[in-house]
XYZ file of C-alpha atoms in Angstrom:
699
model
C 56.255 92.435 -23.211
C 53.375 93.823 -21.188
C 52.328 92.156 -17.870
C 48.819 93.652 -17.895
C 46.217 90.817 -17.701
C 43.683 90.330 -20.519
C 40.551 91.127 -18.521
C 38.251 90.712 -21.524
C 39.339 87.126 -22.110
C 38.987 86.250 -18.404
C 35.481 87.664 -18.310
C 34.423 85.549 -21.264
C 35.693 82.336 -19.552
C 33.930 83.217 -16.322
C 30.668 83.879 -18.128
C 30.879 80.534 -19.919
C 31.458 78.658 -16.647
C 28.494 80.396 -15.051
C 26.263 79.489 -17.993
C 27.337 75.840 -17.837
C 26.700 75.734 -14.116
C 23.237 77.204 -14.615
C 22.460 74.619 -17.282
C 23.637 71.739 -15.090
C 21.641 72.973 -12.128
C 18.572 73.424 -14.350
C 18.884 69.891 -15.711
C 19.264 68.473 -12.201
C 16.251 70.431 -10.993
C 14.204 69.260 -13.981
C 15.237 65.603 -13.448
C 14.576 65.837 -9.724
C 11.192 67.368 -10.335
C 10.302 64.638 -12.814
C 11.398 61.933 -10.385
C 9.342 63.568 -7.640
C 6.349 63.725 -9.960
C 6.655 60.069 -10.975
C 7.503 58.616 -7.593
C 5.522 60.823 -5.247
C 2.729 62.535 -7.143
C 1.886 59.571 -9.440
C 3.737 56.789 -7.596
C 0.601 54.945 -6.476
C -0.807 55.007 -9.981
C 2.301 53.569 -11.585
C 2.728 50.988 -8.827
C -0.835 49.809 -9.382
C -0.248 49.617 -13.121
C 2.954 47.643 -12.643
C 1.221 45.257 -10.267
C -1.475 44.729 -12.849
C 1.062 43.401 -15.336
C 1.887 39.829 -14.430
C 2.299 36.339 -15.791
C -0.621 33.936 -15.732
C -0.045 30.185 -16.004
C -2.437 27.861 -17.786
C -1.781 24.274 -16.730
C -2.548 21.369 -19.023
C -2.488 18.204 -16.891
C -0.409 15.357 -18.265
C -2.160 12.148 -19.224
C -1.440 9.704 -16.407
C 0.165 6.449 -17.458
C -1.748 3.192 -17.366
C -1.205 0.243 -15.051
C -1.346 -3.015 -16.999
C -1.366 -6.685 -16.154
C 1.330 -9.040 -17.413
C -0.520 -9.529 -20.726
C -0.936 -5.802 -21.338
C -4.561 -5.677 -20.197
C -5.294 -2.307 -18.507
C -6.005 -2.453 -14.788
C -6.051 1.347 -14.511
C -6.233 3.816 -17.381
C -8.006 7.048 -18.314
C -11.233 8.072 -19.983
C -12.674 11.407 -21.052
C -15.628 12.652 -19.031
C -17.499 15.912 -18.620
C -16.158 17.360 -15.383
C -17.867 20.173 -13.485
C -15.526 22.116 -11.198
C -15.832 25.097 -8.877
C -13.335 27.948 -8.574
C -13.285 28.888 -4.868
C -11.555 32.196 -5.544
C -14.371 33.288 -7.853
C -17.087 31.942 -5.550
C -15.739 33.868 -2.559
C -16.064 37.106 -4.525
C -19.825 36.640 -4.481
C -21.712 38.572 -1.829
C -22.906 35.341 -0.174
C -19.629 33.461 -0.682
C -21.091 31.519 -3.594
C -23.844 29.825 -1.571
C -26.567 30.547 -4.122
C -24.387 29.480 -7.035
C -23.669 26.151 -5.362
C -27.346 25.670 -4.547
C -28.293 26.307 -8.182
C -25.532 23.978 -9.307
C -26.758 21.209 -6.998
C -30.255 21.529 -8.419
C -28.953 21.389 -11.982
C -26.805 18.326 -11.308
C -29.432 16.526 -9.240
C -27.181 16.477 -6.174
C -27.790 17.415 -2.555
C -26.744 20.957 -1.665
C -24.786 19.696 1.342
C -22.845 17.241 -0.798
C -21.814 19.981 -3.229
C -20.830 22.366 -0.428
C -18.819 19.657 1.305
C -16.898 18.865 -1.844
C -15.636 22.423 -2.238
C -14.804 23.108 1.415
C -11.154 22.876 2.411
C -9.819 20.062 4.549
C -8.245 20.762 7.907
C -7.889 18.957 11.228
C -11.450 19.911 12.196
C -13.157 19.132 8.895
C -14.218 15.564 8.150
C -14.294 14.043 4.695
C -15.554 14.777 2.162
C -13.549 17.941 1.687
C -10.891 19.271 -0.674
C -7.331 18.557 0.416
C -5.729 20.105 -2.660
C -4.780 23.678 -3.396
C -7.573 26.239 -2.833
C -6.396 28.089 -5.954
C -7.236 25.400 -8.489
C -10.703 24.350 -9.682
C -12.269 21.748 -7.391
C -14.118 18.870 -9.112
C -17.758 18.573 -8.090
C -18.688 15.724 -10.404
C -17.205 13.851 -13.338
C -20.569 12.447 -14.401
C -22.179 15.548 -15.897
C -24.397 15.094 -18.928
C -23.873 17.021 -22.140
C -27.076 18.972 -21.458
C -25.908 19.977 -17.972
C -22.502 21.054 -19.250
C -24.084 23.167 -22.008
C -26.393 24.915 -19.540
C -23.431 25.862 -17.347
C -21.446 27.189 -20.293
C -24.345 29.059 -21.891
C -25.552 30.588 -18.608
C -22.199 31.770 -17.352
C -23.739 34.762 -15.564
C -25.852 32.386 -13.456
C -22.900 30.135 -12.621
C -19.899 32.380 -11.985
C -16.873 30.340 -10.919
C -18.329 27.094 -12.284
C -16.460 25.314 -15.066
C -17.746 22.481 -17.252
C -15.329 20.893 -19.681
C -14.114 17.508 -20.912
C -11.201 16.071 -18.924
C -9.287 12.825 -18.684
C -10.115 11.049 -15.441
C -8.787 7.849 -13.897
C -10.625 4.613 -14.573
C -10.121 1.300 -12.771
C -11.286 -1.236 -15.301
C -11.651 -4.473 -13.260
C -10.946 -6.786 -16.234
C -12.469 -10.242 -15.849
C -14.091 -8.889 -12.678
C -10.754 -8.456 -10.889
C -10.868 -5.249 -8.866
C -7.248 -5.568 -7.625
C -8.162 -2.581 -5.467
C -5.612 -2.621 -2.646
C -2.804 -3.431 -5.087
C -3.684 -0.567 -7.430
C -4.505 2.059 -4.785
C -6.174 5.384 -5.608
C -5.486 9.069 -6.337
C -6.300 12.325 -4.599
C -5.260 15.980 -5.085
C -1.845 17.186 -4.027
C -1.662 19.512 -1.024
C 0.195 22.814 -0.800
C 2.578 21.245 1.712
C 3.414 18.464 -0.741
C 4.007 21.007 -3.503
C 6.406 22.879 -1.229
C 8.214 19.740 -0.100
C 8.704 18.531 -3.674
C 9.764 21.815 -5.278
C 13.486 20.977 -5.215
C 13.072 17.274 -5.976
C 13.518 15.459 -9.283
C 9.737 15.204 -9.519
C 8.236 18.593 -8.537
C 4.487 18.914 -8.128
C 1.977 21.410 -9.467
C -1.117 22.446 -7.537
C -3.255 20.822 -10.214
C -1.636 17.392 -9.798
C -3.315 14.246 -8.544
C -0.964 11.826 -6.823
C -1.105 8.212 -5.722
C -2.126 7.652 -2.122
C -1.695 3.887 -1.860
C -0.754 0.797 -3.829
C 1.022 0.944 -7.173
C -0.410 4.416 -7.783
C 1.758 5.612 -4.911
C 4.863 3.474 -5.449
C 5.239 4.410 -9.107
C 3.614 7.845 -8.926
C 6.629 9.744 -10.289
C 6.600 7.554 -13.419
C 2.832 7.481 -13.893
C 2.213 11.196 -13.329
C 4.319 12.565 -16.164
C 4.837 16.339 -16.418
C 2.007 18.816 -16.815
C 2.201 21.363 -19.615
C 2.404 25.011 -18.603
C 1.611 27.932 -20.929
C 2.644 31.312 -19.500
C 0.913 34.513 -20.655
C 1.894 38.088 -19.862
C -1.307 39.802 -18.746
C -2.035 43.431 -17.902
C -4.197 44.612 -15.034
C -7.302 44.367 -17.193
C -6.657 40.690 -17.908
C -5.579 41.378 -21.495
C -2.831 39.148 -22.865
C 0.127 41.301 -23.799
C 2.513 38.532 -24.750
C 3.482 34.917 -24.336
C 6.406 33.791 -22.179
C 8.269 30.494 -22.292
C 6.125 27.347 -22.289
C 6.556 23.746 -21.135
C 4.963 20.999 -23.189
C 3.027 18.310 -21.346
C 4.762 14.942 -21.147
C 2.484 11.932 -20.737
C 3.201 9.587 -17.861
C 4.847 6.221 -18.352
C 2.953 2.942 -18.156
C 3.584 0.274 -15.525
C 3.412 -3.341 -16.636
C 2.831 -5.605 -13.651
C 3.244 -9.317 -13.019
C -0.465 -9.557 -12.135
C -2.545 -11.816 -14.370
C -6.059 -10.374 -14.296
C -7.625 -13.758 -15.050
C -5.900 -15.437 -12.105
C -6.612 -12.360 -9.975
C -10.322 -12.661 -10.764
C -10.365 -16.336 -9.759
C -8.490 -15.620 -6.533
C -10.848 -12.798 -5.518
C -13.909 -14.879 -6.325
C -12.681 -17.961 -4.429
C -11.638 -15.943 -1.384
C -15.062 -14.325 -1.093
C -16.806 -17.651 -1.658
C -14.683 -19.356 1.007
C -15.569 -16.623 3.495
C -19.239 -17.003 2.619
C -19.055 -20.786 3.026
C -17.251 -20.477 6.380
C -20.071 -18.323 7.720
C -22.393 -21.276 7.178
C -20.249 -23.514 9.408
C -20.706 -23.833 13.156
C -17.759 -23.172 15.454
C -17.942 -25.890 18.101
C -15.805 -23.870 20.513
C -17.908 -20.700 20.610
C -21.208 -22.318 19.692
C -21.931 -19.838 16.894
C -21.164 -19.750 13.193
C -17.763 -18.554 12.055
C -17.634 -14.840 11.348
C -15.048 -15.107 8.527
C -14.801 -11.312 8.426
C -11.570 -10.871 6.491
C -8.939 -12.720 4.495
C -6.076 -12.526 2.038
C -4.452 -14.547 -0.735
C -1.043 -14.248 -2.398
C -0.034 -16.065 -5.591
C 3.707 -15.767 -6.260
C 6.183 -17.088 -8.811
C 8.651 -19.338 -6.998
C 11.742 -18.473 -9.031
C 11.337 -14.688 -9.163
C 9.196 -13.504 -6.255
C 6.835 -11.814 -8.717
C 3.242 -11.531 -7.546
C 0.737 -13.070 -9.966
C -2.316 -12.272 -7.841
C -2.974 -10.588 -4.513
C -6.391 -10.315 -2.929
C -7.556 -8.799 0.326
C -11.098 -8.947 1.684
C -13.101 -6.921 2.278
C -12.111 -4.866 -0.743
C -13.503 -1.720 -2.385
C -14.009 -0.046 -5.742
C -11.163 2.444 -6.302
C -13.384 4.322 -8.770
C -15.211 5.884 -5.790
C -12.200 8.169 -5.312
C -12.326 9.486 -8.875
C -13.644 13.044 -8.983
C -13.749 13.295 -5.191
C -15.231 10.777 -2.783
C -18.685 11.268 -1.286
C -19.315 11.381 2.449
C -21.252 8.121 2.372
C -18.553 6.273 0.457
C -15.830 7.629 2.726
C -17.710 6.455 5.805
C -18.132 3.002 4.282
C -14.377 2.763 3.717
C -13.143 4.196 7.012
C -15.929 4.012 9.602
C -15.808 1.794 12.667
C -18.205 -0.668 11.048
C -16.322 -0.769 7.731
C -13.812 -3.486 8.699
C -11.279 -1.273 6.924
C -11.317 -2.359 3.267
C -8.513 0.097 2.457
C -6.182 -2.205 4.405
C -4.200 -4.573 2.207
C -4.223 -7.595 4.486
C -1.760 -9.452 2.275
C 1.008 -7.087 3.385
C -0.550 -5.231 6.344
C -2.527 -7.953 8.078
C -0.427 -9.657 10.739
C -1.422 -12.558 12.954
C -0.010 -15.749 14.479
C 1.019 -18.245 11.797
C -0.217 -21.372 13.496
C 1.234 -24.650 12.253
C 2.409 -23.175 8.940
C 5.278 -21.864 11.095
C 6.502 -25.403 11.802
C 8.740 -25.500 8.727
C 10.729 -22.717 10.416
C 10.899 -24.605 13.707
C 11.930 -27.801 11.894
C 14.819 -26.036 10.157
C 15.823 -24.420 13.466
C 15.789 -27.803 15.206
C 18.092 -29.269 12.551
C 20.400 -26.257 12.946
C 20.428 -26.982 16.680
C 21.598 -30.555 16.040
C 18.365 -32.550 15.990
C 18.231 -34.969 13.005
C 15.284 -34.474 10.674
C 14.696 -38.224 10.492
C 15.139 -38.796 14.238
C 12.458 -40.157 16.551
C 10.429 -37.614 18.515
C 7.563 -38.411 20.847
C 4.213 -37.202 19.524
C 2.197 -37.554 22.712
C -1.297 -36.187 23.125
C -0.072 -33.483 25.519
C 3.069 -31.997 27.039
C 3.297 -30.495 30.531
C 5.620 -27.875 31.946
C 5.069 -27.518 35.657
C 1.360 -27.126 36.221
C 0.657 -26.033 32.662
C -0.369 -28.572 30.012
C -0.018 -27.956 26.273
C -2.186 -30.240 24.170
C -2.007 -31.638 20.704
C -4.770 -30.728 18.270
C -7.799 -32.820 19.238
C -5.479 -34.495 21.817
C -4.258 -36.985 19.201
C -0.955 -38.831 19.744
C 1.149 -40.678 17.140
C 4.028 -42.054 19.213
C 7.664 -41.730 18.038
C 7.810 -39.953 14.657
C 10.258 -37.945 12.516
C 10.124 -34.201 11.978
C 8.770 -34.876 8.501
C 5.932 -36.947 9.906
C 5.331 -34.263 12.552
C 4.809 -31.766 9.732
C 2.583 -34.175 7.838
C 0.182 -34.766 10.730
C 0.908 -31.365 12.333
C 1.935 -32.781 15.724
C 2.319 -29.929 18.227
C 3.936 -31.860 21.070
C 7.018 -32.779 19.026
C 7.753 -29.083 18.614
C 6.833 -28.276 22.226
C 9.506 -30.701 23.444
C 12.158 -29.433 21.061
C 11.528 -25.802 22.004
C 11.496 -26.571 25.724
C 14.745 -28.522 25.489
C 16.439 -25.695 23.602
C 15.152 -23.166 26.128
C 16.634 -25.244 28.938
C 19.976 -25.620 27.098
C 20.147 -21.824 26.775
C 19.783 -21.426 30.518
C 16.010 -21.254 30.906
C 14.845 -18.126 32.706
C 18.466 -17.272 33.590
C 20.373 -17.624 30.309
C 24.104 -17.123 29.913
C 25.692 -14.181 28.191
C 25.361 -15.678 24.709
C 22.429 -18.111 24.368
C 22.209 -19.936 21.030
C 18.498 -19.270 20.447
C 18.597 -21.480 17.358
C 14.845 -21.356 16.769
C 14.632 -17.580 17.002
C 17.710 -17.014 14.870
C 16.324 -19.358 12.237
C 13.054 -17.410 12.179
C 14.996 -14.215 11.505
C 16.938 -16.030 8.781
C 13.667 -16.992 7.134
C 12.926 -13.267 6.769
C 10.429 -12.929 9.603
C 10.270 -9.857 11.824
C 11.110 -7.478 8.964
C 9.508 -6.302 5.702
C 9.953 -8.438 2.617
C 10.622 -5.294 0.579
C 7.651 -5.647 -1.751
C 7.083 -2.645 -4.028
C 3.851 -1.656 -2.285
C 3.705 1.022 0.426
C 3.085 0.568 4.153
C 4.147 -3.082 4.489
C 4.289 -4.153 8.142
C 7.119 -6.129 9.746
C 5.421 -8.869 11.706
C 7.192 -9.995 14.891
C 9.682 -12.557 16.130
C 9.214 -12.483 19.942
C 12.820 -13.198 20.914
C 14.688 -12.015 24.021
C 15.347 -8.576 22.577
C 11.665 -8.070 21.825
C 10.656 -9.350 25.285
C 12.871 -6.768 26.978
C 11.687 -3.863 24.794
C 8.067 -4.885 25.348
C 8.640 -5.066 29.113
C 10.256 -1.636 29.176
C 7.293 -0.187 27.296
C 4.701 -1.749 29.638
C 6.358 -2.181 33.032
C 4.970 1.041 34.496
C 1.365 0.014 33.832
C 2.028 -3.541 35.058
C 3.657 -2.310 38.232
C 0.829 0.138 38.882
C -1.717 -2.672 38.485
C 0.385 -4.907 40.743
C -0.168 -2.521 43.682
C -3.790 -3.658 43.913
C -4.814 -6.206 46.554
C -6.985 -8.053 44.005
C -5.843 -11.589 43.319
C -7.504 -12.565 40.054
C -5.458 -13.882 37.109
C -4.955 -10.465 35.508
C -3.523 -8.961 38.701
C -1.324 -11.980 39.430
C 0.021 -11.780 35.870
C 0.639 -8.044 36.267
C 2.691 -8.673 39.426
C 4.701 -11.338 37.647
C 5.292 -9.140 34.607
C 6.229 -6.168 36.765
C 9.010 -8.134 38.421
C 10.343 -10.224 35.555
C 8.309 -9.593 32.419
C 11.519 -9.208 30.429
C 12.387 -12.889 30.822
C 11.794 -15.412 28.057
C 9.721 -18.081 29.767
C 9.268 -21.744 28.893
C 5.682 -21.065 27.834
C 6.900 -18.374 25.454
C 9.278 -20.842 23.831
C 6.759 -23.644 23.311
C 4.088 -21.301 21.952
C 6.655 -19.824 19.581
C 7.505 -23.275 18.226
C 4.038 -23.691 16.686
C 3.626 -20.100 15.502
C 1.475 -18.987 18.429
C 1.902 -16.678 21.402
C 3.427 -13.362 20.373
C 4.416 -14.487 16.863
C 3.086 -12.236 14.095
C 3.478 -12.860 10.366
C 1.925 -11.542 7.160
C 0.703 -13.539 4.153
C 3.427 -12.040 1.945
C 6.098 -13.187 4.416
C 4.735 -16.729 4.442
C 4.508 -16.728 0.645
C 8.168 -15.706 0.454
C 9.173 -18.514 2.819
C 7.306 -21.264 0.998
C 8.435 -19.987 -2.426
C 12.008 -20.238 -1.123
C 11.436 -23.842 -0.018
C 10.035 -24.506 -3.501
C 12.983 -22.965 -5.386
C 15.748 -24.511 -3.315
C 16.344 -21.841 -0.688
C 16.420 -18.357 -2.272
C 14.380 -15.567 -0.710
C 13.300 -12.820 -3.109
C 12.005 -9.322 -2.576
C 8.452 -9.712 -3.878
C 7.516 -7.412 -6.746
C 4.322 -6.422 -8.509
C 5.849 -3.993 -10.989
C 7.534 -5.714 -13.911
C 8.524 -2.874 -16.254
C 8.189 0.867 -16.825
C 7.319 1.656 -20.436
C 7.215 5.202 -21.786
C 4.238 6.648 -23.619
C 6.196 6.185 -26.859
C 6.732 2.486 -26.178
C 10.309 2.790 -24.944
C 11.186 0.376 -22.167
C 12.474 2.739 -19.502
C 13.202 0.113 -16.873
C 12.730 -3.622 -16.435
C 12.263 -4.499 -12.773
C 14.426 -7.552 -12.289
C 13.989 -10.078 -9.457
C 16.171 -9.253 -6.464
C 17.454 -11.841 -4.015
C 17.059 -10.835 -0.380
C 18.799 -13.814 1.201
C 19.092 -17.560 1.544
C 17.150 -19.792 3.902
C 19.277 -20.845 6.911
C 18.898 -24.492 5.952
C 21.017 -27.003 4.056
C 20.004 -28.367 0.666
C 19.189 -31.660 2.352
C 16.912 -29.992 4.905
C 15.098 -28.113 2.151
C 14.579 -31.369 0.223
C 13.207 -32.959 3.376
C 10.841 -30.039 3.943
C 9.608 -30.398 0.363
C 8.956 -34.110 0.860
C 7.139 -33.522 4.142
C 4.913 -30.836 2.628
C 4.107 -33.134 -0.295
C 3.044 -35.765 2.231
C 0.677 -33.190 3.747
C -1.157 -33.162 0.396
C -1.092 -36.889 -0.299
C -1.593 -38.455 3.156
C -1.550 -35.667 5.737
C -3.805 -32.928 7.050
C -4.681 -31.507 3.594
C -5.170 -34.826 1.787
C -8.946 -34.846 2.209
C -9.156 -31.598 0.256
C -6.864 -32.763 -2.561
C -8.187 -36.277 -3.114
C -8.002 -37.153 -6.811
C -5.496 -34.439 -7.607
C -3.124 -35.412 -10.497
C -0.071 -35.390 -8.214
C 2.151 -37.142 -10.757
C 1.548 -34.457 -13.383
C 1.139 -31.340 -11.222
C 2.731 -32.052 -7.826
C 1.474 -29.920 -4.971
C 2.948 -29.265 -1.532
C 1.211 -27.770 1.499
C 1.132 -27.014 5.189
C -2.080 -26.402 7.071
C -2.409 -24.096 10.047
C -5.031 -23.076 12.585
C -4.038 -20.053 14.647
C -5.791 -18.832 17.775
C -5.876 -15.417 19.431
C -7.641 -14.194 22.539
C -11.346 -13.411 22.216
C -11.508 -14.432 18.550
C -12.395 -17.536 16.611
C -9.580 -19.514 15.039
C -7.790 -18.280 11.918
C -7.392 -20.525 8.888
C -3.987 -20.733 7.168
C -3.084 -22.818 4.122
C 0.368 -22.418 2.585
C 0.962 -24.333 -0.639
C 3.225 -24.486 -3.662
C 3.635 -26.228 -6.991
C 6.787 -26.340 -9.088
C 5.885 -22.893 -10.447
C 3.808 -20.982 -7.915
C 3.195 -20.488 -4.227
C -0.337 -19.813 -3.012
C -0.928 -18.673 0.564
C -4.435 -18.134 1.862
C -5.605 -17.016 5.276
C -9.009 -16.081 6.718
C -9.709 -14.602 10.103
C -12.306 -16.316 12.302
C -12.991 -19.007 9.700
C -11.852 -22.326 11.212
C -9.106 -24.784 10.310
C -6.541 -24.450 7.553
C -7.682 -27.192 5.212
C -11.297 -27.057 6.338
C -11.888 -23.398 5.514
C -9.288 -22.712 2.806
C -8.692 -26.083 1.129
C -11.486 -25.955 -1.452
C -10.675 -22.399 -2.531
C -6.942 -23.034 -2.929
C -7.585 -26.219 -4.906
C -9.844 -24.292 -7.286
C -7.150 -21.685 -7.782
C -4.696 -24.378 -8.857
C -7.365 -25.978 -11.049
C -7.827 -22.681 -12.877
C -4.102 -22.048 -13.261
C -3.273 -25.532 -14.595
C -6.569 -26.467 -16.247
C -7.320 -29.339 -13.863
C -10.890 -30.627 -13.798
C -12.657 -31.804 -10.655
C -12.082 -35.422 -11.707
C -8.317 -34.826 -11.922
C -8.026 -34.689 -15.718
C -6.086 -31.822 -17.278
C -7.375 -29.569 -20.066
C -4.307 -27.689 -21.280
C -6.376 -25.239 -23.313
C -8.386 -24.267 -20.230
C -5.262 -23.555 -18.177
C -4.949 -19.848 -17.387
C -1.244 -19.753 -16.627
C 0.394 -23.212 -16.676
C 3.812 -21.572 -16.558
C 4.971 -18.108 -15.469
C 4.890 -15.347 -18.062
C 8.450 -14.158 -18.545
C 8.159 -11.785 -21.524
C 6.694 -8.306 -21.661
C 3.578 -7.613 -23.747
C 4.012 -6.787 -27.422
C 4.501 -3.118 -28.315
C 3.524 -1.938 -31.815
C 5.359 0.572 -34.014
C 3.321 3.437 -32.530
C 4.402 2.605 -28.998
C 1.040 1.102 -28.047
C 1.102 -1.852 -25.687
C -1.009 -4.604 -27.225
C -3.204 -6.545 -24.864
C -3.115 -10.223 -25.697
C -4.617 -13.418 -24.383
C -1.205 -14.994 -23.865
C 1.013 -11.938 -23.621
């Protein structure tokens, strides 16, 4: 066999390999050239085209849920209005930043140019209200009161109003049924900020830039229920703004409704009587200052005894929450927040704190019993009580001799409580207490729920203050530097002498602190809602409840999502016998004591009432009126700043509130058909087969 290689066959294989290599190299060169052409030569063009294709979102705001009273009557709902809005992004594309467009818009709407400009400017730390604190990328409402003619002109003359939108929209409406504004309880809305959107993006209730959220009151507490979920339609759009497709969509989900325990009829009476009482007080002369009472503010709470549910809550001065709808004007904002406004946004029922005056004496009485003093014992009600060189006087320097604690409550004898507090202070070691002083009176005050929030379902409740030893030390530590600096002065007036004393031992609980505390004065601070909780607990046998305004959350389809049940927050630190004795003493206040002159002729056998009057004083102000009362069903607490005595300033108004609730005439007869709410409303309003909550006269 021949060993000569087949050169012809080898040549053919080599040629084939060369051809394949040439083809591969050619393909790689072609592909590389095409990639170079696309990425380098035409890269900018394709990048611009790709950037022009994006997804646009069209947001359909959800219908916000309504807030209803206990009978299903709307307190806050929605109505359709013609809303004119401005798109800042479009306005800023104008050569003059949209100035001329806004000027033309102001003329069309009959508004001031400055007002329109202010409404569309963005809020920051340097920009006062009015301004827009929502997202700059969403249309900003200019007015929600446009006429049909104005809206048509804007739509038909689009070239003259670029960036201006006029369309129907659902806006919030605060209905004030029966004249009850319920403003501080309801709260108000304003646009969400970008920061809030960012903070809420991972929460169970994320926010869109188009959302309005609650800023106070029930609108804030139950915002996540009321707001619902906005609908979002997503369109794929090319760089020319042409829709090329539709992406996934989210349907709008209407917000849930909140049924409250408020009765709008009772609320209307309470608001009316509070304002009338303030007006009447301003006609009365203050014998101490020599001028008429100012009666500049006040609050009332009406609460169910057995549940802690709030039937009515009023705070004066109040405001119309509708001024926030569609953006608040500069004038309205100044009226609500300026130095001369007296701060109507403040809910004084839960945020107004002051000394309690003699209404505090039920706490001191329970504390005295806990310390071993018998309720029916004999205690000297002298006209005054002295500690060293300081004399503490009874009201109008009246003395009643030896009396019980019940009688001391009935006639509101200060000196009985002065003596008890001073004796307890001495037993605890006076200014140099032992390691574990009993502090019965202070501990009892804490047990009554004072010095902490009640837990009501309204935002920004304040705590009040129990000025015990712990508070005295913390207050001293916070102020000692300024006291000690003032003490260096050679001046010897009262303020400088007090500063020297406080610098050295301001942390000590003094005898004067104890006796002032015993009658709800000195550094004691309480709120009307706290006092309502205390007296409702005395009425129901000793149970403290977390007050609530919300009663149920009901979906837009009528489904009951949640019933808000009463929640116990504690028990009064008092025996059943002590509570019965407190009830009897407070009934005596109405029948023969300090409130009897205001309740003469009241049908006590049919509708028994109980009360404690109080007159609190603070430096540089006229006296504050307190009247805490309860029936078998309800507690009513009323207070007015700079208005005079408890029964004198508040007695008539509180009596009229009870008359309206129970249908009692001025002559003491009872008209059951005229009674607004002779017993608490336990059931929810009726809901029809369509899920609509039916407003009824009786629920």
